[in-house]
PDB file of C-alpha atoms in Angstrom:
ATOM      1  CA  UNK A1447      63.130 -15.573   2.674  1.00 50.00           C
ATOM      2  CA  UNK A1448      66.361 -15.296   1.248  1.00 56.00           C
ATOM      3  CA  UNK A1449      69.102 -13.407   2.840  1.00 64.00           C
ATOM      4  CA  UNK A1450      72.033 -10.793   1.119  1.00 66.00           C
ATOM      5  CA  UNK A1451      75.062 -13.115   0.811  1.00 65.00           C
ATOM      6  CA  UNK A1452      77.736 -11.465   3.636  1.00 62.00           C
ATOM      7  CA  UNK A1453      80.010  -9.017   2.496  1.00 64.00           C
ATOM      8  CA  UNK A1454      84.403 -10.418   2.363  1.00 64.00           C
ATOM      9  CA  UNK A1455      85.381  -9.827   5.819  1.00 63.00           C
ATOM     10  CA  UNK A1456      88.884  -8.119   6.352  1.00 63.00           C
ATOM     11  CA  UNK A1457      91.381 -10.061   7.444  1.00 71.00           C
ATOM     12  CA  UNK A1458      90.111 -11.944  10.938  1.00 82.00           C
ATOM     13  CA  UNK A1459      91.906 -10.537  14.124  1.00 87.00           C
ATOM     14  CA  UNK A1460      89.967 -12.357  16.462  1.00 87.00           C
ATOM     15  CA  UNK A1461      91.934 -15.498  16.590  1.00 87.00           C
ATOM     16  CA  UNK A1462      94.997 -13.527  16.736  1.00 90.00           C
ATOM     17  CA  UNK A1463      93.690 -11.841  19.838  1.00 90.00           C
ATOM     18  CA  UNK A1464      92.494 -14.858  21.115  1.00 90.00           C
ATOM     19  CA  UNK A1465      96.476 -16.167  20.424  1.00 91.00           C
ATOM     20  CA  UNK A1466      97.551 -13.776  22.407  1.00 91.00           C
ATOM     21  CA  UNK A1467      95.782 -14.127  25.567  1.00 90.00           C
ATOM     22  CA  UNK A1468      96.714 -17.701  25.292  1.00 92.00           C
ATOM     23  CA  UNK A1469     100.615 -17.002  24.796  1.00 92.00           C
ATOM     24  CA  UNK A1470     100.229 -13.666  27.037  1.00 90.00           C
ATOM     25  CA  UNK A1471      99.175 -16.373  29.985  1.00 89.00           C
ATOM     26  CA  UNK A1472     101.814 -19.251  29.138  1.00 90.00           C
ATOM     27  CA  UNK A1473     104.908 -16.851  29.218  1.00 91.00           C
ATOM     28  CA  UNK A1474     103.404 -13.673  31.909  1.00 86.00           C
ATOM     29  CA  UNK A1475     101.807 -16.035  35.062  1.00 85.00           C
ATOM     30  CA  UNK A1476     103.761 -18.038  36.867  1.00 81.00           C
ATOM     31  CA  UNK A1477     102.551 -21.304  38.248  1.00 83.00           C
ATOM     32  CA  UNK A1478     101.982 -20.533  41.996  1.00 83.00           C
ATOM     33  CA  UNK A1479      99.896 -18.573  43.762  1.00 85.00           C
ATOM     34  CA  UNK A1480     100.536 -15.060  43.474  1.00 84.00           C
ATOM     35  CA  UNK A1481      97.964 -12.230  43.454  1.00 85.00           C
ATOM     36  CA  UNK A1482      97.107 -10.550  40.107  1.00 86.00           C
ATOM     37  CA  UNK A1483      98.509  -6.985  39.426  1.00 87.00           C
ATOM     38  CA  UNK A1484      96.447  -3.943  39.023  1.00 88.00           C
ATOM     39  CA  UNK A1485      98.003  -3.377  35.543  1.00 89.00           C
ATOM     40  CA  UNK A1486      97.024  -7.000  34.508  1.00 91.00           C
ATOM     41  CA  UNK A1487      93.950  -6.521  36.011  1.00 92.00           C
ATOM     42  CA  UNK A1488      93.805  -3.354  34.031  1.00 92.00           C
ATOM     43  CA  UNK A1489      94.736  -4.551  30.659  1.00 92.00           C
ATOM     44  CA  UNK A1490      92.218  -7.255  31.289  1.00 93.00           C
ATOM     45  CA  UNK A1491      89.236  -4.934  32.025  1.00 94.00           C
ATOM     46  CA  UNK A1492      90.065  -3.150  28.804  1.00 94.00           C
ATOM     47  CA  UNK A1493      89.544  -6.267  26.904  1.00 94.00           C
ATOM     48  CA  UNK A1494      86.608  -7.122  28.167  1.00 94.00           C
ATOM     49  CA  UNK A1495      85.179  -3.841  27.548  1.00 95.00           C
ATOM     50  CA  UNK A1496      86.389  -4.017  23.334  1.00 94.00           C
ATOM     51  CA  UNK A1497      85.145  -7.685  23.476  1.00 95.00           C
ATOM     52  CA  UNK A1498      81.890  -5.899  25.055  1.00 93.00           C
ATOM     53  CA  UNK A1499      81.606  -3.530  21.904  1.00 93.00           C
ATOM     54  CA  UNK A1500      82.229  -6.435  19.327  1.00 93.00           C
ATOM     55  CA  UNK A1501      79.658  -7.988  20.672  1.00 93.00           C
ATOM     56  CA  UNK A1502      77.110  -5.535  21.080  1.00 93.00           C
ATOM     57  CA  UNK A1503      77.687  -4.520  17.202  1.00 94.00           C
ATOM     58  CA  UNK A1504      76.854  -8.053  16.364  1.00 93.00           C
ATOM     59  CA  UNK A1505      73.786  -8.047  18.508  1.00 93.00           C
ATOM     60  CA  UNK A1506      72.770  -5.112  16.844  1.00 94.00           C
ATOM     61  CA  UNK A1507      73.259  -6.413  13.482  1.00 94.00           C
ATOM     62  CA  UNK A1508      71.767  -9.757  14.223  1.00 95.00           C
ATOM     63  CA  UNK A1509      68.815  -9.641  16.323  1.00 92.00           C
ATOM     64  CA  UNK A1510      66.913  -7.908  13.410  1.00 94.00           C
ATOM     65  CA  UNK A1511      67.250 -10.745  11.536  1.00 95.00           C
ATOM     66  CA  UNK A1512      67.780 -14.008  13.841  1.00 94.00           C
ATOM     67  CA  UNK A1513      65.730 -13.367  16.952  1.00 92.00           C
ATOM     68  CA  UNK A1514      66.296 -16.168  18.448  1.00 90.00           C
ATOM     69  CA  UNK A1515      70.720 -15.820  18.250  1.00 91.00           C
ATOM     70  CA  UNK A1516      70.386 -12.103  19.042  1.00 91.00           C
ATOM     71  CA  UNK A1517      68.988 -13.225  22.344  1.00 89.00           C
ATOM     72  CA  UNK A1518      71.296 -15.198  23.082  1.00 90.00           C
ATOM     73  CA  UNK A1519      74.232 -12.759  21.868  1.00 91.00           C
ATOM     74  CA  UNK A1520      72.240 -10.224  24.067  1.00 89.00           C
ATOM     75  CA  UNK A1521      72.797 -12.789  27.172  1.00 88.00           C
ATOM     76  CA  UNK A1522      76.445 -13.074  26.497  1.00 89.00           C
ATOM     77  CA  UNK A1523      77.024  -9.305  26.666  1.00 90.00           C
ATOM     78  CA  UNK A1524      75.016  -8.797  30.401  1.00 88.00           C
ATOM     79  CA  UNK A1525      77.727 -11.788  30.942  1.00 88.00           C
ATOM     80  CA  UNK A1526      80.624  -9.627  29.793  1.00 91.00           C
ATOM     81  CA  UNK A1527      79.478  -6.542  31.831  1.00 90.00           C
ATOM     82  CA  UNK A1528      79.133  -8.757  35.075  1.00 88.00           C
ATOM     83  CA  UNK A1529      82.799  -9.611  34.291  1.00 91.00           C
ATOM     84  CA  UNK A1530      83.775  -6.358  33.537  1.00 92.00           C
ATOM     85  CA  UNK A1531      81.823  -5.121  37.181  1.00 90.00           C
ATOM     86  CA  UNK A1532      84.010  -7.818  38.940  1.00 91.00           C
ATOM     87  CA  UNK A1533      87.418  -6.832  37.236  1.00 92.00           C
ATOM     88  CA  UNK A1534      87.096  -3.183  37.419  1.00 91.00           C
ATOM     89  CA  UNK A1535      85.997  -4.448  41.758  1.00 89.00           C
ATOM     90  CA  UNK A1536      88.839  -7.345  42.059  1.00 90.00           C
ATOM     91  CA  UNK A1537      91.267  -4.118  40.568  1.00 89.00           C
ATOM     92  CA  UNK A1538      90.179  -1.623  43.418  1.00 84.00           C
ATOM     93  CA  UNK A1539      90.887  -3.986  46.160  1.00 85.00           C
ATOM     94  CA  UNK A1540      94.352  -4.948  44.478  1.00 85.00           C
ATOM     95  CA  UNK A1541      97.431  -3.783  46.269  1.00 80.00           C
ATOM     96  CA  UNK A1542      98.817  -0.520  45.434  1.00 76.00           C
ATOM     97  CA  UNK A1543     102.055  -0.606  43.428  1.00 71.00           C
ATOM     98  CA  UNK A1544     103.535   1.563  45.918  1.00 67.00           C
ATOM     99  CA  UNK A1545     102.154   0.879  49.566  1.00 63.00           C
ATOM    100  CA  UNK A1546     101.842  -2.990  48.678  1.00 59.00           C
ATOM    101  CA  UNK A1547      99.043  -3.489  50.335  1.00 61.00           C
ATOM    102  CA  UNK A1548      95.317  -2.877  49.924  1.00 59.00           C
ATOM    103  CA  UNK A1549      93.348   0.385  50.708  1.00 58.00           C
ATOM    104  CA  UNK A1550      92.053   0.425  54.097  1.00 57.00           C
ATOM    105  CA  UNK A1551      88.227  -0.846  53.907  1.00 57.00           C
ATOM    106  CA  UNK A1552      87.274   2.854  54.851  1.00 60.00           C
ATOM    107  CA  UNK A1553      88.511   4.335  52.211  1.00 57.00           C
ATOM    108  CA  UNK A1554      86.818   1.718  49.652  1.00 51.00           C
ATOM    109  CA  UNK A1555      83.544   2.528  51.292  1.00 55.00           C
ATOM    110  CA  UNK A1556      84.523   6.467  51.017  1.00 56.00           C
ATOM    111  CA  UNK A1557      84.955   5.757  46.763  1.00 55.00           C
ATOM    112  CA  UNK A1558      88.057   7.819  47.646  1.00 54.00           C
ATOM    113  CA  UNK A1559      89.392   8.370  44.286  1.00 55.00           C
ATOM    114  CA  UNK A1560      92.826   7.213  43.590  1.00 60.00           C
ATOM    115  CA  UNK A1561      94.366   9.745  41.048  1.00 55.00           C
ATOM    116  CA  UNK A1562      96.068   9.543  37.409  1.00 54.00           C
ATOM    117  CA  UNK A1563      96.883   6.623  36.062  1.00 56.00           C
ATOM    118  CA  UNK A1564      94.772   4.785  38.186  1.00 64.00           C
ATOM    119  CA  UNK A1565      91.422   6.636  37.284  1.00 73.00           C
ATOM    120  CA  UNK A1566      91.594   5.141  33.526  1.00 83.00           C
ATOM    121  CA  UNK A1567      90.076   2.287  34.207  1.00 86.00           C
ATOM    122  CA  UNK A1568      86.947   3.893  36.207  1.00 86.00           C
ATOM    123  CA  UNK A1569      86.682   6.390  33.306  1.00 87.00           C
ATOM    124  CA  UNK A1570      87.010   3.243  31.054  1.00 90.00           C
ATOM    125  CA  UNK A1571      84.212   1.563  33.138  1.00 89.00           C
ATOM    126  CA  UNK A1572      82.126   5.169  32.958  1.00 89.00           C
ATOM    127  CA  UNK A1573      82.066   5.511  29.570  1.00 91.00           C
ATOM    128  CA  UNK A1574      81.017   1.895  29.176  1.00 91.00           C
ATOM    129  CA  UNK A1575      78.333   1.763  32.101  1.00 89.00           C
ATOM    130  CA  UNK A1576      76.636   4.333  30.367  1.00 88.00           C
ATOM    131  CA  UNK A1577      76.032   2.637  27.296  1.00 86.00           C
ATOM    132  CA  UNK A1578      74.906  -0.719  29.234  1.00 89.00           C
ATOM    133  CA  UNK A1579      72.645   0.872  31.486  1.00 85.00           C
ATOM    134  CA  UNK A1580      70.179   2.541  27.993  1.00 85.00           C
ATOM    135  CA  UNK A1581      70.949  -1.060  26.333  1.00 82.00           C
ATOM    136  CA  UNK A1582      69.837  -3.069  29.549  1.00 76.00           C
ATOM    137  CA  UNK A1583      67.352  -3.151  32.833  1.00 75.00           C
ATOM    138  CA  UNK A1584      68.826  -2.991  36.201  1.00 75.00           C
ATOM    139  CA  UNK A1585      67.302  -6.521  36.364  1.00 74.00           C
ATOM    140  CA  UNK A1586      69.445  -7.824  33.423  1.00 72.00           C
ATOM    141  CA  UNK A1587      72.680  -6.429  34.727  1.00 72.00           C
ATOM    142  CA  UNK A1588      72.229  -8.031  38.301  1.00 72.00           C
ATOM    143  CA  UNK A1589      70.502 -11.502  37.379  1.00 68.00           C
ATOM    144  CA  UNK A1590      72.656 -14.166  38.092  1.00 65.00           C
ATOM    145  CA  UNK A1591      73.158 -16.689  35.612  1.00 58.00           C
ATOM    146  CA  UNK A1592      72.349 -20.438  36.926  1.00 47.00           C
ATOM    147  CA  UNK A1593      72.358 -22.214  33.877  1.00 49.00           C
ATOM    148  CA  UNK A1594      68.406 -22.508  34.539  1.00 47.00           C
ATOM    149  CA  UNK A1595      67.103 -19.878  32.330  1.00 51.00           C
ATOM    150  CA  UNK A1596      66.510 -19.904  28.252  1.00 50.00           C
ATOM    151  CA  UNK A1597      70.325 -19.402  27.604  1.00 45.00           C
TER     152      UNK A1597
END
């Protein structure tokens, strides 16, 4: 069955994002061990969430048609979200700009919120959970992926 030739794409910025992460880490992280920031950790989470949204578009545009690539498309966003789960986690037990140091471990298990600025990213991750959680089962989002299954 013949397909609808695709329509001229406007100009790509994919690569050019892609560019940038790669330039972002040559000239921003130094070569030693040092712990990442909260705002990197930030600014990372936020990308993963837009590359979370590209991709779900696509999936939505493509299973229709190719089953078998919207399944796997489908895989790689669960993938993204468990990312975006361990960012939004690795940024709560960060150090605090201002203290230096972690929060204490009862105050993590309290969900004590931390205030403005710091809330954008859990209002960030909100806004996105609730759009994964009607896309996907609970047993999508906490399947680990071993390399073992069909993708």
């Amino acid at each position: 069955m013949p397909t609808d030739p695709l329509p001229d794409l406007a100009e790509d910025f994919v690569p050019f994002a892609t560019a940038a992460l790669d330039f972002h880490r040559a000239i921003n992280l130094p070569a030693g061990p040092v712990a990442a920031h909260r705002t990197e950790l930030d600014a990372l989470h936020a990308h993963l969430t837009a590359l979370y949204g590209l991709l779900d578009a696509h999936t939505a545009r493509t299973t229709p048609v190719a089953e078998a690539e919207g399944d796997q498309l489908r895989a790689c966003r669960v993938r993204l979200w468990q990312a975006a789960e361990h960012l939004h986690d690795a940024y709560h037990a960060a150090a605090h700009p201002g203290a230096g140091r972690p929060r204490t471990r009862e105050a993590c298990r309290a969900r004590l919120p931390e205030g403005a600025p710091e809330l954008t990213i859990c209002q960030r991750h909100l806004a996105t959970a609730a759009h994964v959680r009607r896309d996907h089962t609970p047993a999508d989002l906490r399947d680990p992926f071993t390399g073992l299954t069909r993708h």
